[in-house]
Short mmCIF file of C-alpha atoms in Angstrom, two decimals:
data_model
loop_
_atom_site.label_atom_id
_atom_site.label_comp_id
_atom_site.label_asym_id
_atom_site.label_seq_id
_atom_site.Cartn_x
_atom_site.Cartn_y
_atom_site.Cartn_z
CA MET A 1 4.24 -25.00 -9.46
CA PHE A 2 1.94 -21.97 -9.07
CA THR A 3 -1.60 -23.33 -9.38
CA PHE A 4 -5.11 -21.91 -9.21
CA ASP A 5 -5.42 -22.60 -5.48
CA HIS A 6 -2.20 -20.63 -4.91
CA LEU A 7 -3.65 -17.81 -7.00
CA LEU A 8 -6.83 -17.69 -4.91
CA THR A 9 -4.82 -17.60 -1.68
CA SER A 10 -2.57 -14.87 -3.08
CA VAL A 11 -5.58 -12.78 -4.12
CA PHE A 12 -7.02 -13.24 -0.63
CA VAL A 13 -3.84 -11.95 1.03
CA VAL A 14 -3.25 -9.05 -1.36
CA VAL A 15 -6.83 -7.74 -1.45
CA ALA A 16 -7.32 -8.16 2.31
CA SER A 17 -4.11 -6.19 2.87
CA VAL A 18 -5.22 -3.43 0.49
CA TYR A 19 -8.60 -3.19 2.23
CA LEU A 20 -6.97 -2.97 5.66
CA ALA A 21 -4.60 -0.27 4.38
CA ALA A 22 -7.58 1.74 3.09
CA ILE A 23 -9.92 1.10 6.02
CA HIS A 24 -9.27 4.53 7.55
CA ARG A 25 -10.91 6.07 4.46
CA LEU A 26 -14.25 4.27 4.88
CA PRO A 27 -16.74 4.71 3.39
CA PHE A 28 -15.38 5.08 -0.14
CA ALA A 29 -16.68 4.15 -3.59
CA GLY A 30 -16.56 0.42 -4.16
CA ASP A 31 -15.39 -0.40 -0.62
CA PHE A 32 -17.84 -3.31 -0.41
CA VAL A 33 -16.26 -4.95 -3.49
CA LEU A 34 -12.77 -4.75 -2.03
CA LYS A 35 -14.02 -5.97 1.35
CA SER A 36 -15.82 -9.03 -0.01
CA ILE A 37 -13.25 -10.35 -2.53
CA PRO A 38 -11.05 -12.18 0.05
CA VAL A 39 -13.85 -14.35 1.44
CA LEU A 40 -15.22 -14.90 -2.06
CA CYS A 41 -11.82 -16.44 -2.85
CA LEU A 42 -12.30 -18.77 0.13
CA ALA A 43 -15.73 -19.78 -1.18
CA ILE A 44 -14.15 -20.77 -4.49
CA LEU A 45 -11.32 -22.60 -2.71
CA ALA A 46 -13.78 -24.56 -0.59
CA GLY A 47 -16.04 -25.41 -3.51
CA LEU A 48 -13.19 -26.60 -5.72
CA TYR A 49 -10.73 -28.19 -3.30
CA ILE A 50 -12.51 -29.37 -0.14
CA PRO A 51 -14.08 -32.72 -1.02
CA GLY A 52 -17.61 -33.92 -0.44
CA THR A 53 -20.55 -32.32 1.27
CA THR A 54 -18.35 -30.45 3.72
CA GLY A 55 -16.71 -28.48 0.92
CA LYS A 56 -20.09 -27.50 -0.49
CA LEU A 57 -21.35 -26.48 2.95
CA LEU A 58 -18.31 -24.33 3.63
CA ALA A 59 -18.53 -22.72 0.19
CA VAL A 60 -22.14 -21.72 0.90
CA GLY A 61 -21.15 -20.49 4.36
CA PHE A 62 -18.46 -18.29 2.85
CA ILE A 63 -20.97 -16.96 0.28
CA PHE A 64 -23.34 -15.93 3.07
CA SER A 65 -20.38 -14.30 4.80
CA VAL A 66 -19.78 -12.30 1.62
CA GLY A 67 -23.41 -11.23 1.78
CA GLY A 68 -22.82 -10.09 5.35
CA ASP A 69 -19.69 -8.19 4.31
CA ILE A 70 -21.61 -6.33 1.62
CA SER A 71 -24.62 -5.56 3.83
CA LEU A 72 -22.52 -4.21 6.72
CA SER A 73 -20.69 -1.93 4.28
CA PHE A 74 -23.92 0.06 3.89
CA THR A 75 -24.95 0.43 7.53
CA HIS A 76 -24.06 4.13 7.35
CA LYS A 77 -26.98 4.53 4.93
CA SER A 78 -29.65 2.52 6.74
CA GLU A 79 -29.99 0.44 9.90
CA GLN A 80 -31.75 -2.20 7.80
CA PHE A 81 -28.40 -3.14 6.29
CA PHE A 82 -27.15 -4.08 9.77
CA LEU A 83 -30.08 -6.48 10.14
CA LEU A 84 -29.40 -7.94 6.70
CA GLY A 85 -25.74 -8.41 7.62
CA LEU A 86 -26.66 -9.98 10.95
CA GLY A 87 -29.03 -12.40 9.21
CA SER A 88 -26.49 -13.32 6.55
CA PHE A 89 -23.75 -14.05 9.07
CA LEU A 90 -26.25 -15.93 11.25
CA ILE A 91 -26.94 -18.29 8.33
CA ALA A 92 -23.19 -18.61 7.68
CA HIS A 93 -22.60 -19.65 11.30
CA VAL A 94 -25.44 -22.20 11.17
CA ILE A 95 -23.82 -23.72 8.08
CA TYR A 96 -20.44 -23.79 9.83
CA VAL A 97 -22.04 -25.58 12.79
CA ILE A 98 -23.39 -28.23 10.42
CA ALA A 99 -20.03 -28.57 8.62
CA PHE A 100 -17.99 -28.78 11.83
CA SER A 101 -20.43 -31.21 13.44
CA ARG A 102 -19.88 -33.79 10.70
CA ASP A 103 -16.57 -34.67 12.42
CA PHE A 104 -17.55 -33.73 15.97
CA GLN A 105 -16.62 -36.04 18.83
CA PHE A 106 -17.43 -35.27 22.44
CA SER A 107 -14.49 -35.38 24.84
CA ALA A 108 -14.61 -34.69 28.56
CA GLY A 109 -11.18 -33.10 28.24
CA LYS A 110 -12.70 -30.39 26.06
CA LEU A 111 -15.32 -29.41 28.65
CA PRO A 112 -13.19 -26.66 30.29
CA LEU A 113 -12.71 -24.97 26.91
CA MET A 114 -16.39 -25.29 26.07
CA GLY A 115 -17.20 -23.84 29.47
CA LEU A 116 -14.90 -20.91 28.76
CA TRP A 117 -16.76 -20.12 25.52
CA LEU A 118 -20.06 -20.33 27.41
CA VAL A 119 -18.81 -17.91 30.09
CA PHE A 120 -17.63 -15.51 27.37
CA ALA A 121 -21.00 -15.65 25.59
CA VAL A 122 -22.93 -15.08 28.83
CA ALA A 123 -20.66 -12.16 29.76
CA MET A 124 -21.25 -10.58 26.35
CA LEU A 125 -24.99 -11.04 26.71
CA VAL A 126 -25.05 -9.54 30.21
CA ALA A 127 -23.03 -6.52 29.03
CA LEU A 128 -25.08 -5.97 25.88
CA PHE A 129 -28.63 -6.83 27.01
CA PRO A 130 -29.57 -3.49 28.61
CA ARG A 131 -28.49 -1.64 25.44
CA LEU A 132 -30.12 -3.84 22.80
CA GLY A 133 -33.71 -2.62 22.85
CA ALA A 134 -35.61 -4.09 19.89
CA MET A 135 -32.47 -6.01 18.86
CA ARG A 136 -32.55 -8.27 21.92
CA ILE A 137 -34.03 -11.35 20.24
CA PRO A 138 -31.88 -11.19 17.05
CA VAL A 139 -28.68 -10.63 19.06
CA LEU A 140 -29.58 -13.39 21.55
CA ALA A 141 -30.11 -15.79 18.63
CA TYR A 142 -26.83 -14.70 17.08
CA ILE A 143 -24.86 -15.22 20.30
CA ALA A 144 -26.39 -18.69 20.71
CA VAL A 145 -25.46 -19.69 17.16
CA ILE A 146 -21.89 -18.38 17.27
CA LEU A 147 -21.41 -20.10 20.64
CA SER A 148 -22.60 -23.33 19.00
CA MET A 149 -20.13 -22.75 16.16
CA VAL A 150 -17.15 -22.37 18.51
CA ILE A 151 -18.22 -25.40 20.58
CA ALA A 152 -18.54 -27.46 17.38
CA ALA A 153 -15.03 -26.34 16.39
CA THR A 154 -13.71 -27.30 19.84
CA GLY A 155 -14.90 -30.88 19.39
CA TRP A 156 -13.94 -31.19 15.72
CA ARG A 157 -11.72 -34.21 14.97
CA GLY A 158 -10.44 -33.28 11.53
CA PRO A 159 -6.78 -33.10 10.46
CA HIS A 160 -6.11 -29.59 11.83
CA PRO A 161 -8.29 -29.12 14.94
CA GLY A 162 -6.15 -26.36 16.44
CA MET A 163 -6.33 -24.36 13.23
CA LEU A 164 -10.10 -24.68 13.02
CA LEU A 165 -10.58 -23.72 16.66
CA ALA A 166 -8.31 -20.69 16.28
CA GLY A 167 -10.31 -19.60 13.23
CA ALA A 168 -13.65 -20.01 15.00
CA VAL A 169 -12.46 -18.11 18.08
CA LEU A 170 -11.09 -15.25 15.96
CA PHE A 171 -14.42 -15.05 14.13
CA MET A 172 -16.22 -14.90 17.49
CA LEU A 173 -13.89 -12.11 18.69
CA SER A 174 -14.52 -10.16 15.48
CA ASP A 175 -18.28 -10.39 15.94
CA SER A 176 -17.94 -9.49 19.62
CA MET A 177 -16.05 -6.31 18.76
CA ILE A 178 -18.78 -5.35 16.27
CA ALA A 179 -21.32 -5.71 19.08
CA VAL A 180 -19.23 -3.74 21.57
CA ASN A 181 -18.59 -0.98 19.06
CA LYS A 182 -22.25 -0.73 18.06
CA PHE A 183 -24.12 -1.22 21.32
CA LEU A 184 -21.71 -0.27 24.12
CA THR A 185 -19.09 2.26 23.08
CA PRO A 186 -17.34 3.20 19.82
CA ILE A 187 -13.67 2.21 19.79
CA SER A 188 -11.37 4.09 17.43
CA TRP A 189 -9.26 1.10 16.37
CA SER A 190 -12.16 -1.37 16.26
CA LYS A 191 -12.35 -1.51 12.44
CA TYR A 192 -8.82 -2.87 12.25
CA PHE A 193 -9.42 -5.44 15.01
CA ILE A 194 -12.73 -6.54 13.47
CA MET A 195 -11.36 -7.07 9.98
CA VAL A 196 -7.99 -8.61 10.94
CA THR A 197 -9.61 -11.19 13.23
CA TYR A 198 -12.36 -11.78 10.66
CA TYR A 199 -10.07 -12.32 7.67
CA VAL A 200 -7.58 -14.47 9.57
CA GLY A 201 -10.40 -16.45 11.19
CA GLN A 202 -12.10 -17.21 7.89
CA LEU A 203 -8.78 -18.16 6.27
CA LEU A 204 -7.94 -20.56 9.11
CA ILE A 205 -11.38 -22.16 8.90
CA CYS A 206 -10.88 -22.79 5.19
CA ARG A 207 -7.30 -24.02 5.51
CA ALA A 208 -8.24 -26.45 8.30
CA PHE A 209 -10.32 -28.39 5.78
CA LEU A 210 -8.07 -28.09 2.71
CA PRO A 211 -6.28 -31.33 1.82
CA PRO A 212 -2.48 -31.07 1.91
CA SER A 213 -2.26 -31.76 -1.83
CA THR A 214 -3.65 -28.32 -2.67
CA GLY A 215 -0.74 -26.49 -1.05
CA ALA A 216 -2.99 -23.45 -0.68
#
């Protein structure tokens, strides 16, 4: 049976694919609407189908991600939109940390992975720091929060831990490419990498929490 949760997932896939196919034309009229619809679908999915406080937290996190999507779509008009996007995604990551930590369990076996994420974050900071200027404090805060998000995902003990960790890591890679592209050197194919890792990462985060009964 084709249900509402299937419809939301289908809209996510179709609209994300259309946006990726049109990404070489950026900026174009209404691009921010097309860009933000997929994650808005995830916010609705989380709010309707993920039970309890965790579902509400994730829905709010996805909404702040939508705010970040919209803000970053206008960075070609003003640098202030980059700061708005950074702030919106920072809040989204804080909410994800809270949501993931509700089922967090420390395990010594996870320490090597957590150490790997720490090394990656420090390497990014070392590479970016000389180029950040006035953005040093905001970017430092952002790196600390997204590192916390990936560590929380590493220790998550929900039903699909591998799926959640993959989603968190993809989100981190997407954000890292944004930073490299903005502060170090522009990369011609970076828009595709950023959005593919971002969309897939967000989808995996949502699906990791969805109960099997939804079938989404």
